[in-house]
Structure formats: structure tokens, C-alpha cells
């Protein structure tokens, strides 16, 4: 049951919070982002992964301290509003909704590409509908489903790692050595797409028990586990396929086990990719709908979207609208275009988070001074190192959000 004042239930403990974060990170990102990142960074892929991890750590630390201070739904939309002013909070929320809607579509398309390549878009739309139905019936069921999916996906990735490191490496080929700092930063921006799931924990702040203690711990645990898994998978993939083979693969992890001498494991990896994308899609739609809820409460989006279901205790209208929007994007656009756009807009979201965290005082448990500084600078540098099309599309989305904010302010007057 939802409380009478329309707030959400605090049902999630540390384990469920970590699992939801892992479900968003250790998912389709590692299946989808590894190949385009290798095409940019080549054999410097591990360096790009390290850059993305440092940036993710700074963003996670800033977000966790802010989430503990403001344990309500909305994430950086709330932090920016409280620390910097309504406009910056709104623009962060707009960037999150736009970027993560693209991420949701990318996850759905990954499901379609691995499950039934000839009908990828149709399968993607069906996956969005199914996940929206699961989320509609309550966050506890969502956390349980995510826990099962994370366990299966981690087992599949363990198979890839073991086979990749122990198998034959004779097929490995390298890209020409013409990689510079710009290419490494571009790859870091693409790999950041696979790390951004820890934000799901912060956006669920209103549904977490003891949020001041639980949220920071859950964010750090989930991020650390994801980094270890990603590093091992990247090393295994480079060892078997080399940077050239990895860059050319549309299904890189399935090809790793085949080239390493165990082709019978490829179907298992494909199934794992479908489950990983499903887990990520579930957690992502949860986070986007909660940000829509927070923005609707403040009337920057239609107030009807702020409704909480009296039985299931979830923002059911927000979830239905987000599901419909993601289904449309998944039906019309392709996978790789969604990754670059999502990375740029989400990096802007974390730019606002880091600047907000820099305003915390000692009494408010601020992070070390260098953390938000490195995080903010990193978001700008890595964001503008992404492909030009992604940068222009992201700037266009932010400009549209700014225009809509002006209209909303004028209407409220």
C-alpha cells in the first residue's frame, strides 16, 4: 500500500539495492559497448576502461553523498534543484530521462538482436511491454527478478572469462597502432555507458530503508563488483580476438568462446546476453520512471504522472508513459546510435551531480574536495570526446529541455 501522502514505501535493503545497481551495470553494457570501444581505443581498451571507472567512482561518490542527504526519488534532479536552483535540477532530470530512455531502447534492442535478429525491433518492443508490466506490480517483485537475472548473467560472464583466458589465442589480431588520447577518451565515454547503473540506487532513494547508510554502501559495492567483472571480460576478449577482431564483432562475447575453442558455449552466452539486457532494462525503467515522478510532483511534467498506485505503491502512470516512449524509440532507432547519445546526456547529468556535491559542507558529509572536481572535469572532457553526432544530438536534447522549461515557467505564472 502507498502511504496517504503519496510517498513510496521503503522496502529495499542493502542486498536488493546492490542487486538493482548490478542489474543496471553488469548487463547489456558489457555485451554492447565493448566492440565500439575497442574500435576506438584498440589495444588501449583497458586504459579506457580505467578512465571510465575513475569517472564512475567520482560520480558515484558524489551521488551517494547527495542521495544520503536527500533520500527521495529523483536523483540529481533533486540534488541540482536543492543545491544549485530549480533550472539546473530540471535540466539534470531532463537529461537523465532523455539519455536513459535511449539506454532503455538500447537494452531492448540488445534483447532483440540476440534472441531473434531478423525481428529485433519487434522483440524489443515486446520486451519493453513485459518489463513495464513487472515494474507496474511493485518494486519488490522487480528487485527479486533482478536478483535472479544478475546471478545468471554473472555465471555466463564467468564462463566467458574462464574460456577466454584458458582457451586458444591464435585468432587474436591487433588494430594498427594509431591510437591517441582522443580515441582513448572516446572509448571511455562509450564504456561509461556500461557503468552508469549505480544511479538506479540513488533514484530509488525513497524506497530504500535507512538511506543515509544503505545508499553510499550499495553504490560502492555495486561499482566495485562491476569493475572487476568488466576488467576480466575485457582482458579475456582482447586475449582471444585481439583489438581488431573485437572491434569488428557484433556479438563479441559469443565470438570469444567460439574463437577460444569452445563453440558449444556460444548459445549459452547469447542467452546470457538476452538475460543481461532484460535485467538492465528492468532497472533502467525503474530509475527513469522515478525521475519522471519527481518532476511531475514539481509540475515540470504533467501532474497526473505523480500518481502512486494505491495497491502496488508504484508510480504507475509514469511507468506506463516511460514504457510507451521507450517502445517507440526501440521500434525506430538502432543500438549503437543510442549508446553515444545516452552517454553524452548522462555525463551532463553527472556534471550537475558533481557540481552539487561540491557545495556540500563538512556537516553535510561532503566528499573529498578532489572527487567532485575530477568528476565534473571528467564529464566535460569525456562527453565532448564522444562522436560528433552524439554530441550534437545531446546538445539538441538539452536545448529542447531548456525551451520546455521556459514554457513551463511561463505557464505557471
XYZ file of N, CA, C and O in Angstrom, residues 13-153:
564
model
N 16.460 -3.177 1.111
C 17.631 -3.167 1.966
C 18.916 -3.094 1.155
O 18.896 -2.843 -0.055
N 20.058 -3.353 1.822
C 21.361 -3.246 1.167
C 21.486 -4.240 0.010
O 21.930 -3.881 -1.079
N 21.107 -5.488 0.245
C 21.277 -6.510 -0.792
C 20.471 -6.183 -2.038
O 20.991 -6.224 -3.164
N 19.191 -5.857 -1.854
C 18.365 -5.524 -3.010
C 18.875 -4.283 -3.721
O 18.829 -4.198 -4.957
N 19.382 -3.301 -2.978
C 19.897 -2.080 -3.592
C 21.132 -2.382 -4.439
O 21.278 -1.872 -5.553
N 22.039 -3.215 -3.915
C 23.227 -3.609 -4.674
C 22.827 -4.377 -5.926
O 23.358 -4.146 -7.025
N 21.867 -5.275 -5.782
C 21.440 -6.091 -6.918
C 20.818 -5.228 -8.009
O 21.060 -5.439 -9.203
N 20.005 -4.238 -7.624
C 19.399 -3.356 -8.625
C 20.490 -2.576 -9.354
O 20.450 -2.405 -10.574
N 21.512 -2.104 -8.620
C 22.625 -1.413 -9.265
C 23.397 -2.320 -10.200
O 23.732 -1.949 -11.323
N 23.674 -3.553 -9.741
C 24.377 -4.508 -10.593
C 23.533 -4.885 -11.801
O 24.062 -5.068 -12.902
N 22.227 -5.008 -11.603
C 21.350 -5.346 -12.713
C 21.398 -4.318 -13.821
O 21.267 -4.649 -15.003
N 21.610 -3.048 -13.437
C 21.703 -1.983 -14.440
C 23.095 -1.892 -15.050
O 23.243 -1.448 -16.187
N 24.135 -2.298 -14.287
C 25.511 -2.186 -14.793
C 25.971 -3.460 -15.488
O 26.337 -3.445 -16.659
N 25.999 -4.571 -14.754
C 26.510 -5.824 -15.311
C 25.406 -6.431 -16.170
O 24.789 -7.424 -15.836
N 25.159 -5.777 -17.271
C 24.102 -6.202 -18.168
C 24.530 -6.023 -19.597
O 25.662 -6.317 -19.968
N 23.631 -5.486 -20.388
C 23.901 -5.379 -21.811
C 25.043 -4.427 -22.122
O 25.597 -4.471 -23.213
N 25.412 -3.558 -21.197
C 26.512 -2.643 -21.459
C 27.781 -3.363 -21.854
O 28.446 -2.997 -22.840
N 28.128 -4.406 -21.131
C 29.355 -5.131 -21.428
C 29.209 -5.933 -22.716
O 30.178 -6.197 -23.415
N 27.995 -6.318 -23.079
C 27.760 -7.035 -24.325
C 27.718 -6.094 -25.526
O 28.055 -6.472 -26.632
N 27.275 -4.837 -25.289
C 27.050 -3.921 -26.406
C 28.160 -2.898 -26.594
O 28.468 -2.516 -27.721
N 28.771 -2.411 -25.503
C 29.713 -1.285 -25.603
C 31.150 -1.714 -25.852
O 31.981 -0.890 -26.248
N 31.478 -2.968 -25.621
C 32.868 -3.404 -25.710
C 33.411 -3.284 -27.133
O 34.538 -2.818 -27.336
N 32.625 -3.672 -28.119
C 33.108 -3.645 -29.508
C 33.355 -2.226 -30.022
O 34.443 -1.939 -30.540
N 32.396 -1.285 -29.922
C 32.696 0.074 -30.388
C 33.814 0.741 -29.598
O 34.571 1.537 -30.162
N 33.955 0.412 -28.322
C 35.064 0.967 -27.536
C 36.397 0.436 -28.037
O 37.385 1.175 -28.145
N 36.446 -0.844 -28.386
C 37.681 -1.423 -28.928
C 38.002 -0.828 -30.285
O 39.176 -0.624 -30.621
N 36.983 -0.523 -31.077
C 37.219 0.100 -32.381
C 37.862 1.463 -32.233
O 38.610 1.914 -33.113
N 37.628 2.140 -31.126
C 38.217 3.455 -30.893
C 39.584 3.357 -30.210
O 40.546 3.972 -30.643
N 39.674 2.560 -29.147
C 40.892 2.536 -28.331
C 41.863 1.433 -28.709
O 43.025 1.479 -28.292
N 41.423 0.430 -29.478
C 42.315 -0.657 -29.839
C 42.846 -1.392 -28.618
O 42.113 -1.697 -27.684
N 44.151 -1.641 -28.625
C 44.763 -2.363 -27.503
C 44.829 -1.528 -26.235
O 45.177 -2.035 -25.171
N 44.490 -0.238 -26.337
C 44.425 0.630 -25.155
C 43.078 0.533 -24.454
O 42.764 1.344 -23.571
N 42.278 -0.450 -24.819
C 40.963 -0.623 -24.215
C 41.012 -0.691 -22.685
O 40.184 -0.060 -22.017
N 41.955 -1.420 -22.073
C 41.999 -1.431 -20.605
C 42.228 -0.040 -20.001
O 41.707 0.271 -18.927
N 43.004 0.810 -20.694
C 43.217 2.174 -20.196
C 41.903 2.957 -20.245
O 41.554 3.685 -19.308
N 41.172 2.798 -21.352
C 39.874 3.466 -21.463
C 38.925 2.981 -20.380
O 38.164 3.775 -19.797
N 38.969 1.689 -20.079
C 38.135 1.147 -19.009
C 38.510 1.754 -17.663
O 37.638 2.086 -16.847
N 39.802 1.937 -17.429
C 40.255 2.555 -16.179
C 39.781 4.000 -16.072
O 39.350 4.451 -15.000
N 39.853 4.751 -17.187
C 39.365 6.138 -17.178
C 37.879 6.171 -16.864
O 37.416 6.971 -16.033
N 37.118 5.290 -17.518
C 35.671 5.236 -17.255
C 35.387 4.869 -15.808
O 34.455 5.403 -15.190
N 36.210 3.971 -15.244
C 35.999 3.554 -13.858
C 36.289 4.689 -12.876
O 35.557 4.877 -11.902
N 37.366 5.456 -13.121
C 37.668 6.598 -12.250
C 36.545 7.621 -12.304
O 36.102 8.150 -11.268
N 36.072 7.903 -13.504
C 34.968 8.846 -13.652
C 33.719 8.318 -12.957
O 33.011 9.070 -12.267
N 33.452 7.029 -13.108
C 32.290 6.434 -12.448
C 32.435 6.499 -10.931
O 31.455 6.744 -10.216
N 33.652 6.295 -10.428
C 33.866 6.373 -8.975
C 33.558 7.770 -8.453
O 32.873 7.931 -7.432
N 34.065 8.781 -9.134
C 33.804 10.155 -8.695
C 32.314 10.465 -8.745
O 31.746 11.026 -7.795
N 31.677 10.087 -9.840
C 30.252 10.330 -9.969
C 29.454 9.573 -8.915
O 28.490 10.094 -8.341
N 29.867 8.330 -8.656
C 29.169 7.513 -7.670
C 29.316 8.083 -6.269
O 28.366 8.120 -5.485
N 30.540 8.540 -5.937
C 30.770 9.103 -4.604
C 29.949 10.372 -4.404
O 29.289 10.548 -3.365
N 29.971 11.254 -5.393
C 29.174 12.479 -5.286
C 27.691 12.150 -5.178
O 26.967 12.709 -4.344
N 27.224 11.216 -6.005
C 25.806 10.851 -5.995
C 25.403 10.213 -4.674
O 24.317 10.483 -4.144
N 26.280 9.363 -4.134
C 25.949 8.676 -2.880
C 25.840 9.656 -1.718
O 24.927 9.548 -0.881
N 26.765 10.618 -1.638
C 26.690 11.604 -0.549
C 25.439 12.463 -0.678
O 24.794 12.799 0.323
N 25.095 12.810 -1.908
C 23.887 13.611 -2.124
C 22.624 12.798 -1.851
O 21.652 13.303 -1.279
N 22.629 11.527 -2.251
C 21.461 10.677 -2.029
C 21.217 10.451 -0.546
O 20.061 10.378 -0.101
N 22.292 10.335 0.228
C 22.135 10.188 1.673
C 21.574 11.463 2.302
O 20.827 11.420 3.279
N 21.931 12.609 1.730
C 21.431 13.893 2.226
C 19.986 14.129 1.811
O 19.201 14.712 2.575
N 19.615 13.688 0.606
C 18.263 13.883 0.069
C 17.700 12.523 -0.354
O 17.671 12.198 -1.550
N 17.245 11.702 0.600
C 16.806 10.331 0.300
C 15.370 10.264 -0.230
O 14.485 9.683 0.384
N 15.132 10.895 -1.376
C 13.828 10.862 -2.033
C 14.031 10.514 -3.497
O 15.146 10.596 -4.018
N 12.948 10.136 -4.177
C 13.046 9.791 -5.597
C 13.434 11.012 -6.418
O 13.031 12.134 -6.126
N 14.229 10.787 -7.466
C 14.563 11.876 -8.375
C 16.029 12.020 -8.677
O 16.408 12.600 -9.683
N 16.933 11.513 -7.819
C 18.355 11.597 -8.103
C 18.845 13.023 -8.259
O 18.487 13.923 -7.482
N 19.671 13.266 -9.279
C 20.291 14.576 -9.468
C 19.269 15.653 -9.802
O 19.547 16.843 -9.632
N 18.098 15.275 -10.264
C 17.032 16.265 -10.420
C 16.767 16.957 -9.086
O 16.628 18.187 -9.023
N 16.732 16.182 -8.019
C 16.517 16.747 -6.682
C 17.765 17.463 -6.188
O 17.692 18.585 -5.672
N 18.949 16.851 -6.374
C 20.177 17.443 -5.851
C 20.461 18.795 -6.509
O 20.805 19.768 -5.836
N 20.331 18.846 -7.839
C 20.572 20.100 -8.538
C 19.602 21.183 -8.124
O 19.975 22.351 -7.954
N 18.348 20.804 -7.941
C 17.330 21.770 -7.525
C 17.639 22.326 -6.140
O 17.545 23.539 -5.906
N 18.034 21.452 -5.215
C 18.276 21.878 -3.833
C 19.581 22.649 -3.677
O 19.673 23.578 -2.867
N 20.599 22.289 -4.450
C 21.923 22.893 -4.255
C 22.210 24.031 -5.218
O 22.950 24.958 -4.876
N 21.682 23.969 -6.447
C 22.041 24.944 -7.481
C 20.864 25.791 -7.950
O 21.090 26.861 -8.530
N 19.654 25.325 -7.758
C 18.490 26.074 -8.199
C 17.586 25.230 -9.072
O 18.000 24.203 -9.630
N 16.325 25.644 -9.234
C 15.340 24.838 -9.964
C 15.733 24.508 -11.404
O 15.503 23.397 -11.868
N 16.321 25.478 -12.112
C 16.629 25.227 -13.521
C 17.635 24.100 -13.682
O 17.459 23.211 -14.524
N 18.706 24.110 -12.895
C 19.743 23.089 -13.049
C 19.236 21.719 -12.625
O 19.608 20.703 -13.228
N 18.388 21.688 -11.600
C 17.782 20.415 -11.241
C 16.897 19.883 -12.347
O 16.946 18.702 -12.706
N 16.092 20.778 -12.907
C 15.222 20.378 -14.011
C 16.037 19.865 -15.198
O 15.714 18.821 -15.778
N 17.086 20.592 -15.578
C 17.846 20.203 -16.767
C 18.569 18.875 -16.544
O 18.696 18.064 -17.470
N 19.028 18.640 -15.304
C 19.621 17.334 -14.997
C 18.583 16.230 -15.144
O 18.846 15.176 -15.736
N 17.377 16.472 -14.614
C 16.325 15.477 -14.738
C 15.933 15.233 -16.179
O 15.719 14.091 -16.607
N 15.863 16.308 -16.962
C 15.539 16.176 -18.383
C 16.615 15.354 -19.102
O 16.305 14.468 -19.897
N 17.878 15.665 -18.833
C 18.962 14.909 -19.451
C 18.920 13.441 -19.066
O 19.178 12.560 -19.898
N 18.586 13.173 -17.804
C 18.501 11.788 -17.347
C 17.388 11.043 -18.066
O 17.576 9.929 -18.560
N 16.208 11.653 -18.122
C 15.074 10.990 -18.759
C 15.360 10.746 -20.243
O 15.111 9.648 -20.770
N 15.933 11.755 -20.932
C 16.234 11.595 -22.355
C 17.310 10.530 -22.579
O 17.154 9.628 -23.416
N 18.416 10.652 -21.831
C 19.524 9.727 -22.024
C 19.194 8.308 -21.628
O 19.525 7.340 -22.335
N 18.514 8.148 -20.508
C 18.209 6.805 -20.051
C 17.058 6.169 -20.822
O 16.946 4.946 -20.875
N 16.211 6.984 -21.420
C 15.227 6.406 -22.330
C 15.943 5.775 -23.532
O 15.565 4.691 -24.004
N 16.991 6.459 -24.013
C 17.803 5.882 -25.083
C 18.510 4.616 -24.612
O 18.627 3.629 -25.355
N 18.977 4.620 -23.355
C 19.607 3.419 -22.796
C 18.616 2.269 -22.733
O 18.953 1.119 -23.041
N 17.390 2.563 -22.303
C 16.361 1.528 -22.252
C 16.136 0.927 -23.636
O 16.023 -0.297 -23.792
N 16.060 1.802 -24.641
C 15.868 1.315 -26.006
C 17.051 0.454 -26.445
O 16.867 -0.573 -27.117
N 18.275 0.859 -26.066
C 19.458 0.071 -26.413
C 19.405 -1.309 -25.774
O 19.739 -2.323 -26.396
N 18.976 -1.375 -24.510
C 18.864 -2.670 -23.847
C 17.810 -3.546 -24.523
O 18.003 -4.739 -24.733
N 16.678 -2.940 -24.868
C 15.623 -3.702 -25.537
C 16.091 -4.222 -26.895
O 15.804 -5.365 -27.277
N 16.824 -3.392 -27.629
C 17.333 -3.817 -28.932
C 18.391 -4.909 -28.795
O 18.526 -5.766 -29.683
N 19.139 -4.896 -27.704
C 20.095 -5.976 -27.455
C 19.353 -7.291 -27.253
O 19.777 -8.342 -27.750
N 18.259 -7.236 -26.517
C 17.427 -8.437 -26.365
C 16.994 -8.946 -27.733
O 17.130 -10.136 -28.050
N 16.481 -8.044 -28.565
C 16.019 -8.455 -29.876
C 17.124 -8.990 -30.762
O 16.944 -9.993 -31.471
N 18.298 -8.342 -30.739
C 19.408 -8.734 -31.608
C 19.934 -10.125 -31.277
O 20.343 -10.872 -32.176
N 19.948 -10.482 -30.000
C 20.448 -11.796 -29.606
C 19.363 -12.875 -29.674
O 19.654 -14.031 -29.971
N 18.114 -12.496 -29.368
C 17.058 -13.502 -29.317
C 16.527 -13.858 -30.701
O 16.282 -15.033 -30.999
N 16.326 -12.847 -31.563
C 15.749 -13.088 -32.896
C 16.196 -11.953 -33.800
O 15.472 -10.992 -34.007
N 17.416 -12.055 -34.358
C 17.990 -10.932 -35.115
C 17.106 -10.431 -36.246
O 17.055 -9.230 -36.505
N 16.384 -11.328 -36.902
C 15.554 -10.917 -38.040
C 14.352 -10.069 -37.610
O 13.791 -9.316 -38.404
N 13.947 -10.177 -36.373
C 12.808 -9.413 -35.848
C 13.217 -8.655 -34.591
O 12.477 -8.596 -33.611
N 14.404 -8.047 -34.637
C 14.964 -7.426 -33.439
C 14.073 -6.325 -32.882
O 13.869 -6.225 -31.661
N 13.529 -5.489 -33.755
C 12.721 -4.368 -33.274
C 11.409 -4.850 -32.652
O 10.966 -4.323 -31.629
N 10.785 -5.850 -33.256
C 9.532 -6.374 -32.704
C 9.766 -7.013 -31.339
O 8.981 -6.812 -30.392
N 10.845 -7.782 -31.206
C 11.162 -8.401 -29.928
C 11.477 -7.325 -28.880
O 11.088 -7.438 -27.712
N 12.162 -6.272 -29.304
C 12.494 -5.187 -28.379
C 11.242 -4.546 -27.808
O 11.148 -4.292 -26.593
N 10.266 -4.275 -28.653
C 9.009 -3.678 -28.183
C 8.303 -4.624 -27.215
O 7.778 -4.205 -26.177
N 8.296 -5.918 -27.516
C 7.687 -6.891 -26.614
C 8.385 -6.950 -25.267
O 7.740 -7.080 -24.222
N 9.730 -6.839 -25.280
C 10.479 -6.861 -24.032
C 10.144 -5.655 -23.169
O 9.996 -5.765 -21.937
N 10.006 -4.487 -23.795
C 9.640 -3.279 -23.046
C 8.269 -3.451 -22.398
O 8.067 -3.111 -21.217
N 7.324 -3.999 -23.135
C 5.977 -4.205 -22.597
C 6.007 -5.157 -21.400
O 5.342 -4.915 -20.377
N 6.782 -6.234 -21.504
C 6.840 -7.212 -20.424
C 7.479 -6.620 -19.170
O 6.990 -6.815 -18.046
N 8.575 -5.887 -19.341
C 9.266 -5.301 -18.190
C 8.403 -4.230 -17.533
O 8.362 -4.105 -16.300
N 7.705 -3.445 -18.330
C 6.810 -2.433 -17.764
C 5.739 -3.088 -16.905
O 5.379 -2.584 -15.830
N 5.232 -4.236 -17.340
C 4.225 -4.956 -16.562
C 4.798 -5.448 -15.230
O 4.140 -5.371 -14.189
N 6.046 -5.936 -15.239
C 6.686 -6.387 -13.999
C 6.856 -5.221 -13.033
O 6.528 -5.314 -11.842
N 7.375 -4.096 -13.528
C 7.576 -2.930 -12.674
C 6.260 -2.389 -12.130
O 6.201 -1.883 -11.001
N 5.221 -2.502 -12.908
C 3.911 -1.961 -12.512
C 3.385 -2.639 -11.247
O 2.689 -2.021 -10.445
N 3.726 -3.916 -11.065
C 3.165 -4.676 -9.943
C 3.960 -4.537 -8.655
O 3.621 -5.160 -7.660
N 5.027 -3.737 -8.635
C 5.709 -3.459 -7.375
C 7.199 -3.624 -7.442
O 7.714 -4.514 -8.110
N 7.916 -2.752 -6.722
C 9.378 -2.732 -6.769
C 9.986 -3.960 -6.120
O 11.073 -4.399 -6.485
N 9.314 -4.595 -5.135
C 9.875 -5.794 -4.538
C 9.959 -6.922 -5.550
O 10.941 -7.646 -5.617
N 8.917 -7.078 -6.374
C 8.980 -8.095 -7.423
C 10.085 -7.765 -8.413
O 10.806 -8.637 -8.873
N 10.261 -6.496 -8.725
C 11.320 -6.089 -9.642
C 12.681 -6.440 -9.074
O 13.564 -6.922 -9.781
N 12.893 -6.184 -7.775
C 14.170 -6.496 -7.139
C 14.426 -8.001 -7.142
O 15.551 -8.449 -7.368
N 13.388 -8.804 -6.919
C 13.551 -10.254 -6.925
C 13.935 -10.755 -8.311
O 14.859 -11.552 -8.473
N 13.222 -10.282 -9.335
C 13.538 -10.690 -10.707
C 14.956 -10.267 -11.067
O 15.710 -11.031 -11.679
N 15.345 -9.059 -10.677
C 16.691 -8.583 -10.970
C 17.738 -9.459 -10.299
O 18.794 -9.752 -10.874
N 17.476 -9.895 -9.063
C 18.435 -10.745 -8.352
C 18.675 -12.043 -9.112
O 19.828 -12.484 -9.267
N 17.625 -12.656 -9.616
C 17.767 -13.890 -10.387
C 18.561 -13.638 -11.665
O 19.480 -14.386 -12.014
N 18.235 -12.553 -12.366
C 18.911 -12.249 -13.626
C 20.392 -11.962 -13.406
O 21.238 -12.409 -14.184
N 20.721 -11.218 -12.352
C 22.118 -10.907 -12.077
C 22.913 -12.181 -11.813
O 24.044 -12.346 -12.303
N 22.351 -13.108 -11.056
C 23.049 -14.366 -10.767
C 23.338 -15.140 -12.051
O 24.450 -15.655 -12.245
N 22.366 -15.213 -12.939
C 22.551 -15.945 -14.197
C 23.594 -15.255 -15.071
O 24.483 -15.907 -15.634
N 23.509 -13.927 -15.180
C 24.436 -13.186 -16.041
C 25.870 -13.290 -15.521
O 26.819 -13.473 -16.293
